[in-house]
Amino acid sequence: MRWEYIVDAEEMQRADHNTIEHFKIPQLVLMERSALAARDLIRQRWRKIFEGEPKVLIACGNGNNGGDGAALARLLFLTGCDVTVLVSGEREKYSPAMRTQMEILERYREKGDKTLHILTDEKWISIWDGHRPEGRLNSAAWDLVIDALFGIGLSREITGIYRKKTEWLNGLSGKKAALDISSGISAKDGHILGCAFRADLTVTFGFQKRGMALYPGREICGEVIVADIGITEDSFLGEYPAGMTIGRDRWREGGILPRRNPNGHKGSFGKVLLYAGSAGTPGAALLAGEAVLRSGAGMLQIVSPAENRELILTRLPEAMYQALTEQTDWEKLFGLCDAVVIGPGIGQDIAAQKSTEKIMTFMSENKEIKPVILDADGLNLLASSERLFKLVKIYTAQGGIVIMTPHMAELARLLHCSMPDLQKERMEKLEGYCRETGAILVSKDAAAVVGFHDSMDRFRYYVNQTGNSGMATAGSGDVLSGITGALMAYTAVNHGGSREKTDRKTACFQAVCHAVYLHGLAGDMAAEKCGEVSMKAGDIIAALPETLNFL
């Protein structure tokens, strides 16, 4: 499994504390390892800059993030760089580690034969006139600008001189790197706290921070590299973080999806029942259906109005087709499937509502539990039907698996809240709705988040890091629902024989995360061929065979 922990500020601070207090690794040792890792990674990233004697500016706050910056300043200075350290605040207010690092730096400065400048607030203000920096503050004065003003603990807006410094740093022309997280980005949710340092590269320590995986933080932090400084999973002392992710490039290592049984048959790989499409508009059914088949399902049964029969059977001859009527034998259909997908393109009329409620009624009364994926119009019906909402809760209370895949507007409708409120408290609202419904929820966005409550009633989540803006196109969500249906069917059939000792809901959660990752990765491969501007949903499906070959 290729899971990686992703942490918020509290979880990272706890791991840092445990490393120091429980494992007895001194804070200054961790700080030195952070600076060494940052030095090496920055030099690797911008080799040409370091071929000469680069001019480097490092902006340090008065806390431990500033201590990381001061340690890095010393290391770069000793390798021949012309270093300017812009320090903040009064020395009396420095953290103990920052004070020690500045004392070390100043001792090397006294004996060095190269240039090391220390610029205090007073000196910076005396040169900076509020309009145009002069002398050493000229925008072209540095080849590399490094941000160590604030660490992950920042929770309030940047104001005053710190805001002026941050805005000034952004205006400099050199390459820009941040230590641990870009100053001004909330490690909790990625929001901008007043203003933020815009980095080309962020070297983060120990584990990736949640705020740099969610937008707008993901964009502002630039390329993110996680540096090993000695804070490991052991540092959580068994109380592991709630969040996880899969690195964007981990697919190159393979092994993300389970291997297929070479002796398997179509039943071994899962059978999917897809209720999709409305009369005369089978597009969503075709996209979701083809995605099911391209994602490894052994069999697909599509239920759609009779008007769609000819086109569905012509475009997808591999699928079985059943016309949707009031007499549709759902009991027989459920006996032929391992997972159910409800919603792509079904509309929101009375007939669609009755059919969806009938399906969920049967599922909640049936002793055989099977995963149900609600998407698109299935979610809109859920948002408007109290009966359907109760049926979902009954089903999950019985141990049934319900996966919901709303984009942000659909999620706002489900939560009956405004979009600004949802964006402000996305993670909290996601957690609350998962608890209320018992569902596995995919909050689709540029950075999709999958959440659920595990068997210990602990909220857990996954942040996806694949995908691109070209996927913001009609039908992309239908493709995801098809991929999810295929992976859910496979999980339902094969979970009992899995080597991993996970409960059923956790296994389904992991499969949903893999579906979201696969969907984004196929979108990335499609973008390489078509470009993000010209991509359409069908291009994502077309990229699935090549994508799956790697996973």
Coordinates of C-alpha atoms in Angstrom, one line a residue:
M1 CA 0.0 0.0 0.0
R2 CA 1.3 3.5 -0.9
W3 CA -0.5 5.5 1.8
E4 CA 1.3 8.5 3.3
Y5 CA 0.1 10.4 6.4
I6 CA -1.0 14.0 5.9
V7 CA -1.2 16.1 9.1
D8 CA -2.6 19.3 10.5
A9 CA -0.7 21.7 12.8
E10 CA -1.8 20.0 16.0
E11 CA -0.8 16.5 14.8
M12 CA 2.6 17.7 13.6
Q13 CA 3.3 19.6 16.8
R14 CA 2.4 16.5 18.8
A15 CA 4.8 14.3 16.7
D16 CA 7.5 16.9 17.1
H17 CA 7.0 17.1 20.9
N18 CA 7.0 13.3 21.2
T19 CA 10.2 13.0 19.2
I20 CA 11.9 15.5 21.6
E21 CA 10.4 14.4 24.9
H22 CA 9.8 10.7 24.4
F23 CA 12.6 9.7 22.0
K24 CA 15.0 12.3 23.5
I25 CA 16.2 13.7 20.1
P26 CA 17.2 17.3 21.0
Q27 CA 15.3 20.0 19.2
L28 CA 18.5 21.6 17.9
V29 CA 19.4 18.2 16.2
L30 CA 16.0 18.2 14.5
M31 CA 16.5 21.8 13.4
E32 CA 20.0 21.0 12.0
R33 CA 18.6 18.0 10.1
S34 CA 15.8 20.3 8.7
A35 CA 18.4 22.9 7.6
L36 CA 20.6 20.2 6.0
A37 CA 17.7 18.7 4.1
A38 CA 16.5 22.0 2.9
R39 CA 20.0 23.0 1.8
D40 CA 20.4 19.8 -0.2
L41 CA 17.0 19.9 -1.8
I42 CA 17.1 23.5 -2.7
R43 CA 20.6 23.1 -4.3
Q44 CA 19.3 20.1 -6.3
R45 CA 16.2 22.0 -7.4
W46 CA 18.2 25.0 -8.7
R47 CA 21.6 23.7 -9.6
K48 CA 22.4 26.5 -12.0
I49 CA 22.0 29.2 -9.3
F50 CA 24.6 27.5 -7.2
E51 CA 27.2 27.1 -10.0
G52 CA 28.4 30.6 -9.1
E53 CA 28.3 32.5 -5.8
P54 CA 24.5 33.2 -5.5
K55 CA 23.0 35.9 -3.4
V56 CA 20.5 34.5 -1.0
L57 CA 17.9 36.3 1.2
I58 CA 16.4 34.4 4.1
A59 CA 13.5 36.0 6.0
C60 CA 13.3 34.6 9.5
G61 CA 10.6 35.0 12.1
N62 CA 11.2 34.9 15.8
G63 CA 10.0 31.4 16.4
N64 CA 11.3 27.9 15.5
N65 CA 10.6 28.3 11.8
G66 CA 12.9 31.3 12.0
G67 CA 15.4 29.0 13.7
D68 CA 15.3 26.7 10.7
G69 CA 15.9 29.6 8.5
A70 CA 18.9 30.9 10.6
A71 CA 20.4 27.4 10.5
L72 CA 20.0 27.2 6.7
A73 CA 21.5 30.7 6.4
R74 CA 24.6 29.4 8.2
L75 CA 24.9 26.3 6.0
L76 CA 24.5 28.3 2.8
F77 CA 27.0 30.9 4.0
L78 CA 29.6 28.2 4.7
T79 CA 29.2 26.9 1.2
G80 CA 30.1 30.2 -0.3
C81 CA 26.8 32.0 -0.8
D82 CA 26.4 35.7 -0.2
V83 CA 23.7 35.6 2.5
T84 CA 21.3 38.2 3.8
V85 CA 19.2 37.3 6.9
L86 CA 16.2 39.4 7.4
V87 CA 15.2 38.9 11.1
S88 CA 12.0 39.9 12.7
G89 CA 11.1 41.1 16.2
E90 CA 13.1 41.8 19.2
R91 CA 15.8 39.3 20.3
E92 CA 14.2 39.0 23.7
K93 CA 11.1 37.5 22.1
Y94 CA 13.0 34.9 20.1
S95 CA 12.2 31.3 20.9
P96 CA 15.1 29.5 22.7
A97 CA 16.0 27.6 19.5
M98 CA 15.9 30.7 17.3
R99 CA 18.1 32.6 19.8
T100 CA 20.6 29.7 19.8
Q101 CA 20.7 29.5 16.0
M102 CA 21.3 33.3 15.7
E103 CA 24.1 33.1 18.2
I104 CA 25.8 30.3 16.2
L105 CA 25.2 32.3 13.0
E106 CA 26.8 35.4 14.4
R107 CA 29.9 33.5 15.6
Y108 CA 30.5 32.2 12.1
R109 CA 29.9 35.7 10.8
E110 CA 32.6 37.1 12.9
K111 CA 35.2 34.6 11.5
G112 CA 34.1 34.4 8.0
D113 CA 35.8 35.9 5.0
K114 CA 32.6 36.0 2.9
T115 CA 29.6 38.3 3.1
L116 CA 26.9 37.7 5.7
H117 CA 24.4 40.5 6.3
I118 CA 21.9 40.6 9.1
L119 CA 19.1 43.0 8.5
T120 CA 16.9 43.9 11.5
D121 CA 13.4 45.4 11.3
E122 CA 14.8 48.8 12.0
K123 CA 17.4 48.6 9.2
W124 CA 14.8 47.2 6.8
I125 CA 12.3 50.0 7.6
S126 CA 15.0 52.6 7.3
I127 CA 15.7 51.6 3.7
W128 CA 12.2 50.6 2.7
D129 CA 10.2 53.8 2.1
G130 CA 6.9 52.2 1.5
H131 CA 7.0 52.6 -2.3
R132 CA 10.3 51.5 -3.8
P133 CA 13.0 49.5 -2.1
E134 CA 16.5 50.8 -2.7
G135 CA 20.1 49.5 -2.4
R136 CA 20.3 46.0 -1.1
L137 CA 16.5 45.9 -1.1
N138 CA 16.3 46.3 -4.9
S139 CA 14.1 43.6 -6.4
A140 CA 16.9 42.1 -8.5
A141 CA 19.4 41.9 -5.6
W142 CA 18.9 38.2 -4.9
D143 CA 19.0 35.0 -6.9
L144 CA 17.1 33.0 -4.2
V145 CA 14.6 34.2 -1.6
I146 CA 13.7 31.8 1.3
D147 CA 10.7 32.2 3.6
A148 CA 11.1 31.2 7.3
L149 CA 8.8 33.8 8.8
F150 CA 6.0 31.6 10.2
G151 CA 5.7 27.9 10.6
I152 CA 2.6 25.7 10.7
G153 CA 1.3 27.2 14.0
L154 CA 0.1 30.4 12.4
S155 CA -3.7 30.7 12.9
R156 CA -4.3 34.5 12.6
E157 CA -4.0 36.9 9.7
I158 CA -0.7 38.4 8.9
T159 CA -0.7 42.2 9.6
G160 CA 1.6 45.1 10.2
I161 CA 5.2 44.9 9.3
Y162 CA 4.9 41.1 8.7
R163 CA 2.4 41.8 5.9
K164 CA 4.6 44.4 4.4
K165 CA 7.6 42.0 4.5
T166 CA 5.6 39.2 2.9
E167 CA 4.3 41.4 0.1
W168 CA 7.8 42.8 -0.5
L169 CA 9.3 39.3 -0.6
N170 CA 6.7 38.3 -3.2
G171 CA 7.8 41.2 -5.4
L172 CA 11.4 40.1 -5.5
S173 CA 12.6 38.5 -8.7
G174 CA 14.6 35.6 -7.4
K175 CA 13.5 32.0 -7.1
K176 CA 11.4 31.4 -4.0
A177 CA 11.5 28.6 -1.5
A178 CA 9.6 28.2 1.8
L179 CA 10.5 26.1 4.8
D180 CA 7.8 23.8 6.2
I181 CA 4.9 25.8 4.8
S182 CA 4.5 29.1 2.9
S183 CA 4.0 31.9 5.5
G184 CA 0.4 32.9 5.5
I185 CA -1.1 29.6 4.6
S186 CA -3.2 27.8 7.2
A187 CA -1.9 24.3 7.8
K188 CA -5.4 23.4 8.8
D189 CA -7.3 24.1 5.6
G190 CA -5.1 25.9 3.1
H191 CA -6.8 29.3 3.5
I192 CA -4.8 32.5 3.0
L193 CA -4.4 34.3 6.3
G194 CA -4.4 37.9 5.1
C195 CA -1.5 37.4 2.6
A196 CA 0.9 34.6 1.9
F197 CA 4.4 34.1 0.5
R198 CA 4.2 32.6 -3.0
A199 CA 6.8 29.8 -3.2
D200 CA 8.1 27.9 -6.2
L201 CA 9.2 25.2 -3.8
T202 CA 8.3 24.3 -0.3
V203 CA 10.5 21.9 1.7
T204 CA 8.3 20.5 4.4
F205 CA 9.5 18.5 7.3
G206 CA 8.4 15.0 8.5
F207 CA 5.0 14.9 6.8
Q208 CA 3.0 16.8 4.3
K209 CA 0.7 19.4 5.9
R210 CA -3.0 19.4 5.0
G211 CA -3.1 23.1 4.2
M212 CA -0.5 22.6 1.4
A213 CA -2.6 19.8 -0.2
L214 CA -5.8 21.9 -0.3
Y215 CA -6.4 25.0 -2.4
P216 CA -5.4 27.8 -2.4
G217 CA -2.5 26.6 -0.3
R218 CA -1.5 23.9 -2.8
E219 CA -1.0 26.5 -5.5
I220 CA 0.8 29.0 -3.3
C221 CA 3.2 26.4 -1.8
G222 CA 4.4 25.4 -5.3
E223 CA 6.2 22.1 -5.6
V224 CA 6.2 20.3 -2.3
I225 CA 9.0 18.0 -1.1
V226 CA 8.8 16.1 2.2
A227 CA 12.1 15.9 3.9
D228 CA 13.0 13.2 6.4
I229 CA 14.4 14.8 9.5
G230 CA 13.9 12.0 12.0
I231 CA 10.2 12.5 12.9
T232 CA 8.7 9.2 11.9
E233 CA 5.4 7.3 12.3
D234 CA 6.8 6.2 15.7
S235 CA 6.5 9.8 16.9
F236 CA 2.7 9.5 17.0
L237 CA 3.0 6.9 19.8
G238 CA 0.2 4.9 18.3
E239 CA -2.2 7.9 18.0
Y240 CA -1.9 8.2 14.2
P241 CA -3.1 11.2 12.1
A242 CA -6.6 11.1 10.7
G243 CA -5.5 12.1 7.2
M244 CA -3.7 10.2 4.4
T245 CA -2.8 10.8 0.8
I246 CA -1.0 9.1 -2.0
G247 CA 1.9 11.1 -3.5
R248 CA 1.2 12.4 -7.0
D249 CA 4.0 10.4 -8.5
R250 CA 3.7 7.2 -6.5
W251 CA 2.0 5.5 -9.4
R252 CA 5.5 5.2 -11.0
E253 CA 6.3 2.6 -8.3
G254 CA 3.2 0.5 -9.1
G255 CA 1.3 -1.6 -6.7
I256 CA -1.5 0.9 -5.9
L257 CA -4.3 -1.4 -7.3
P258 CA -4.5 -5.1 -6.4
R259 CA -3.3 -7.6 -8.8
R260 CA -5.9 -9.5 -10.8
N261 CA -6.2 -13.3 -10.3
P262 CA -4.8 -14.9 -13.4
N263 CA -7.3 -17.8 -12.8
G264 CA -10.3 -15.4 -12.4
H265 CA -13.5 -15.2 -14.3
K266 CA -15.8 -12.2 -14.9
G267 CA -17.5 -12.9 -11.6
S268 CA -14.1 -12.6 -9.8
F269 CA -13.7 -9.0 -10.9
G270 CA -17.1 -7.7 -9.9
K271 CA -20.5 -7.0 -11.5
V272 CA -21.9 -3.5 -11.6
L273 CA -25.5 -2.4 -11.8
L274 CA -25.8 1.1 -13.2
Y275 CA -29.0 3.1 -13.1
A276 CA -28.3 6.1 -15.3
G277 CA -29.7 8.3 -18.1
S278 CA -33.1 9.8 -18.7
A279 CA -35.4 9.4 -21.7
G280 CA -33.5 10.4 -24.9
T281 CA -30.4 11.5 -23.1
P282 CA -28.1 8.5 -22.5
G283 CA -24.8 10.4 -22.5
A284 CA -24.1 10.1 -18.7
A285 CA -25.0 6.4 -18.9
L286 CA -22.6 5.8 -21.7
L287 CA -19.8 7.7 -20.0
A288 CA -20.3 6.0 -16.6
G289 CA -20.8 2.6 -18.3
E290 CA -17.7 2.7 -20.4
A291 CA -15.7 3.8 -17.3
V292 CA -17.0 0.8 -15.5
L293 CA -15.8 -1.6 -18.2
R294 CA -12.5 0.2 -18.7
S295 CA -11.8 0.1 -14.9
G296 CA -11.8 -3.7 -14.7
A297 CA -15.3 -4.8 -13.9
G298 CA -16.2 -8.2 -15.1
M299 CA -19.8 -7.4 -16.0
L300 CA -22.1 -4.3 -16.4
Q301 CA -25.9 -4.1 -16.4
I302 CA -27.3 -0.7 -17.4
V303 CA -30.9 0.2 -16.4
S304 CA -32.1 3.2 -18.4
P305 CA -35.4 4.3 -20.1
A306 CA -36.4 2.4 -23.2
E307 CA -35.6 5.4 -25.5
N308 CA -31.9 4.9 -24.8
R309 CA -31.8 1.2 -25.7
E310 CA -30.6 1.4 -29.2
L311 CA -27.8 3.9 -28.6
I312 CA -26.6 2.1 -25.4
L313 CA -26.4 -1.3 -27.1
T314 CA -24.7 0.2 -30.2
R315 CA -22.1 2.2 -28.2
L316 CA -21.6 -0.4 -25.4
P317 CA -22.3 -3.8 -26.8
E318 CA -20.3 -5.4 -23.9
A319 CA -23.0 -4.2 -21.5
M320 CA -26.3 -5.8 -20.7
Y321 CA -29.3 -3.5 -20.9
Q322 CA -32.6 -3.4 -19.0
A323 CA -35.4 -0.9 -19.8
L324 CA -36.5 1.1 -16.8
T325 CA -40.3 0.7 -16.1
E326 CA -42.5 0.6 -13.1
Q327 CA -42.3 -3.2 -13.2
T328 CA -38.5 -3.3 -13.3
D329 CA -37.5 -6.4 -11.3
W330 CA -34.9 -4.8 -8.9
E331 CA -34.7 -8.0 -6.9
K332 CA -33.5 -10.0 -9.9
L333 CA -31.1 -7.2 -10.9
F334 CA -29.6 -7.0 -7.5
G335 CA -29.0 -10.7 -7.5
L336 CA -26.7 -10.2 -10.5
C337 CA -24.5 -7.4 -9.2
D338 CA -21.9 -6.7 -6.5
A339 CA -22.2 -2.9 -6.5
V340 CA -24.8 -0.4 -7.5
V341 CA -24.3 3.1 -9.1
I342 CA -27.3 5.4 -9.0
G343 CA -27.7 8.8 -10.5
P344 CA -25.7 9.9 -13.6
G345 CA -28.2 11.7 -15.9
I346 CA -31.4 10.2 -14.4
G347 CA -33.0 13.6 -13.9
Q348 CA -35.0 14.9 -10.9
D349 CA -38.6 14.2 -11.9
I350 CA -41.1 12.1 -10.0
A351 CA -40.2 8.9 -11.9
A352 CA -36.5 9.2 -11.1
Q353 CA -37.3 9.9 -7.4
K354 CA -39.6 6.9 -7.1
S355 CA -37.1 4.6 -8.8
T356 CA -34.3 5.8 -6.5
E357 CA -36.4 5.4 -3.4
K358 CA -37.5 2.0 -4.6
I359 CA -33.9 0.9 -5.0
M360 CA -32.9 2.2 -1.5
T361 CA -36.0 0.6 0.0
F362 CA -35.1 -2.7 -1.4
M363 CA -31.5 -2.3 -0.3
S364 CA -32.5 -1.4 3.2
E365 CA -34.8 -4.4 3.4
N366 CA -32.5 -6.9 1.7
K367 CA -30.3 -8.9 4.0
E368 CA -27.5 -9.0 1.4
I369 CA -25.5 -5.8 1.8
K370 CA -23.9 -4.3 -1.3
P371 CA -22.1 -1.0 -1.9
V372 CA -24.2 1.8 -3.4
I373 CA -22.7 4.8 -5.1
L374 CA -24.9 7.9 -5.3
D375 CA -23.9 10.5 -7.8
A376 CA -25.2 13.5 -9.8
D377 CA -29.0 13.5 -9.9
G378 CA -29.1 10.8 -7.2
L379 CA -27.5 13.3 -4.9
N380 CA -29.9 16.1 -5.9
L381 CA -32.8 13.8 -5.2
L382 CA -31.3 12.9 -1.8
A383 CA -31.0 16.6 -1.0
S384 CA -34.7 17.2 -1.6
S385 CA -36.2 13.9 -0.4
E386 CA -36.5 13.3 3.4
R387 CA -37.6 9.8 2.8
L388 CA -34.6 9.0 0.7
F389 CA -32.3 10.5 3.3
K390 CA -33.9 8.3 6.0
L391 CA -33.5 5.2 3.8
V392 CA -29.8 5.9 3.3
K393 CA -29.3 6.2 7.1
I394 CA -31.2 3.0 7.7
Y395 CA -29.0 1.2 5.2
T396 CA -25.7 2.4 6.6
A397 CA -26.9 1.7 10.2
Q398 CA -27.4 -1.9 9.1
G399 CA -23.8 -2.1 7.9
G400 CA -24.5 -1.1 4.3
I401 CA -21.9 1.0 2.4
V402 CA -23.1 4.2 0.7
I403 CA -20.6 6.3 -1.3
M404 CA -21.6 9.8 -2.2
T405 CA -19.6 11.8 -4.8
P406 CA -20.8 15.4 -4.8
H407 CA -19.0 18.3 -6.3
M408 CA -19.0 21.4 -4.1
A409 CA -22.4 22.8 -5.3
E410 CA -24.0 19.4 -4.8
L411 CA -22.4 19.1 -1.3
A412 CA -23.8 22.6 -0.4
R413 CA -27.3 21.4 -1.4
L414 CA -26.9 18.2 0.7
L415 CA -25.8 20.2 3.7
H416 CA -28.4 22.9 3.1
C417 CA -25.7 25.6 3.5
S418 CA -24.3 28.4 1.4
M419 CA -21.2 27.9 -0.8
P420 CA -19.2 30.5 1.2
D421 CA -20.0 28.7 4.5
L422 CA -19.0 25.3 2.9
Q423 CA -15.7 26.7 1.6
K424 CA -15.0 28.3 5.0
E425 CA -15.5 25.1 7.0
R426 CA -15.2 22.4 4.4
M427 CA -13.5 19.7 6.6
E428 CA -15.7 20.3 9.6
K429 CA -18.9 20.0 7.5
L430 CA -17.6 17.0 5.6
E431 CA -16.9 15.3 9.0
G432 CA -20.3 16.2 10.3
Y433 CA -22.2 14.9 7.3
C434 CA -20.3 11.6 7.3
R435 CA -21.2 11.1 10.9
E436 CA -24.8 12.0 10.3
T437 CA -25.3 9.7 7.3
G438 CA -22.7 6.9 7.9
A439 CA -21.6 7.4 4.3
I440 CA -18.2 7.5 2.6
L441 CA -18.2 11.0 1.1
V442 CA -16.2 12.2 -1.9
S443 CA -16.0 16.0 -1.8
K444 CA -15.0 16.7 -5.4
D445 CA -12.9 19.8 -6.0
A446 CA -9.6 20.6 -7.5
A447 CA -8.3 18.8 -4.4
A448 CA -10.8 16.1 -3.8
V449 CA -11.3 14.9 -0.2
V450 CA -12.7 11.5 0.8
G451 CA -14.0 11.2 4.3
F452 CA -15.7 8.5 6.5
H453 CA -16.0 7.4 10.1
D454 CA -14.3 4.1 10.8
S455 CA -15.4 1.2 13.0
M456 CA -14.0 3.1 16.0
D457 CA -16.2 6.1 15.1
R458 CA -13.0 8.1 14.3
F459 CA -13.2 10.4 11.3
R460 CA -10.6 9.7 8.7
Y461 CA -9.9 11.4 5.4
Y462 CA -7.9 11.2 2.2
V463 CA -6.7 14.2 0.1
N464 CA -6.2 13.5 -3.5
Q465 CA -3.2 15.0 -5.4
T466 CA -3.8 13.9 -9.0
G467 CA -5.9 15.7 -11.6
N468 CA -5.8 19.1 -13.4
S469 CA -8.1 21.9 -14.6
G470 CA -8.9 20.1 -17.8
M471 CA -11.1 17.7 -15.8
A472 CA -13.5 20.6 -15.0
T473 CA -15.7 19.5 -17.9
A474 CA -19.1 18.0 -18.3
G475 CA -19.2 14.3 -17.8
S476 CA -16.0 14.0 -15.8
G477 CA -18.0 13.2 -12.7
D478 CA -19.9 10.4 -14.6
V479 CA -16.5 8.9 -15.4
L480 CA -15.6 8.9 -11.7
S481 CA -18.8 7.2 -10.7
G482 CA -18.1 4.5 -13.2
I483 CA -14.5 4.0 -12.0
T484 CA -15.8 3.9 -8.4
G485 CA -18.5 1.4 -9.2
A486 CA -15.9 -1.0 -10.8
L487 CA -13.5 -0.8 -7.8
M488 CA -16.4 -1.2 -5.3
A489 CA -17.6 -4.3 -7.1
Y490 CA -14.1 -5.8 -7.1
T491 CA -13.7 -4.9 -3.4
A492 CA -17.1 -6.4 -2.5
V493 CA -16.1 -9.7 -4.2
N494 CA -12.5 -9.9 -3.0
H495 CA -12.3 -8.2 0.4
G496 CA -12.7 -11.5 2.2
G497 CA -9.6 -12.9 0.6
S498 CA -7.5 -9.7 1.1
R499 CA -4.2 -10.1 3.0
E500 CA -4.9 -6.8 4.7
K501 CA -6.8 -7.1 7.9
T502 CA -9.2 -4.2 7.5
D503 CA -12.9 -4.0 8.2
R504 CA -15.3 -3.8 5.3
K505 CA -16.0 -0.1 5.4
T506 CA -12.3 0.7 5.6
A507 CA -11.6 -1.5 2.6
C508 CA -14.3 0.3 0.7
F509 CA -13.0 3.7 1.8
Q510 CA -9.5 2.7 0.5
A511 CA -11.0 1.6 -2.8
V512 CA -12.8 4.9 -3.2
C513 CA -9.5 6.7 -2.6
H514 CA -7.9 4.6 -5.3
A515 CA -10.8 5.4 -7.6
V516 CA -10.3 9.1 -7.1
Y517 CA -6.5 8.8 -7.5
L518 CA -7.0 6.8 -10.7
H519 CA -9.5 9.2 -12.1
G520 CA -7.1 12.2 -11.6
L521 CA -4.2 10.3 -12.9
A522 CA -6.1 9.3 -16.1
G523 CA -6.9 13.0 -16.4
D524 CA -3.3 13.9 -16.1
M525 CA -2.3 11.5 -18.8
A526 CA -5.2 12.7 -21.0
A527 CA -3.9 16.3 -20.5
E528 CA -0.5 15.3 -21.8
K529 CA -2.1 14.2 -25.1
C530 CA -4.9 16.7 -25.5
G531 CA -4.0 19.7 -23.4
E532 CA -6.1 20.9 -20.4
V533 CA -8.0 23.3 -22.6
S534 CA -9.2 20.7 -25.1
M535 CA -9.9 17.8 -22.8
K536 CA -13.3 16.2 -22.6
A537 CA -14.6 13.5 -20.4
G538 CA -14.2 10.8 -23.0
D539 CA -10.4 11.6 -23.1
I540 CA -10.2 10.5 -19.5
I541 CA -11.8 7.2 -20.3
A542 CA -9.4 6.8 -23.3
A543 CA -6.5 7.3 -21.0
L544 CA -7.6 4.6 -18.5
P545 CA -5.9 1.6 -20.3
E546 CA -2.5 3.2 -20.3
T547 CA -3.0 4.5 -16.7
L548 CA -4.1 1.1 -15.3
N549 CA -1.0 -0.5 -16.9
F550 CA 1.1 1.5 -14.3
L551 CA -1.0 0.9 -11.3

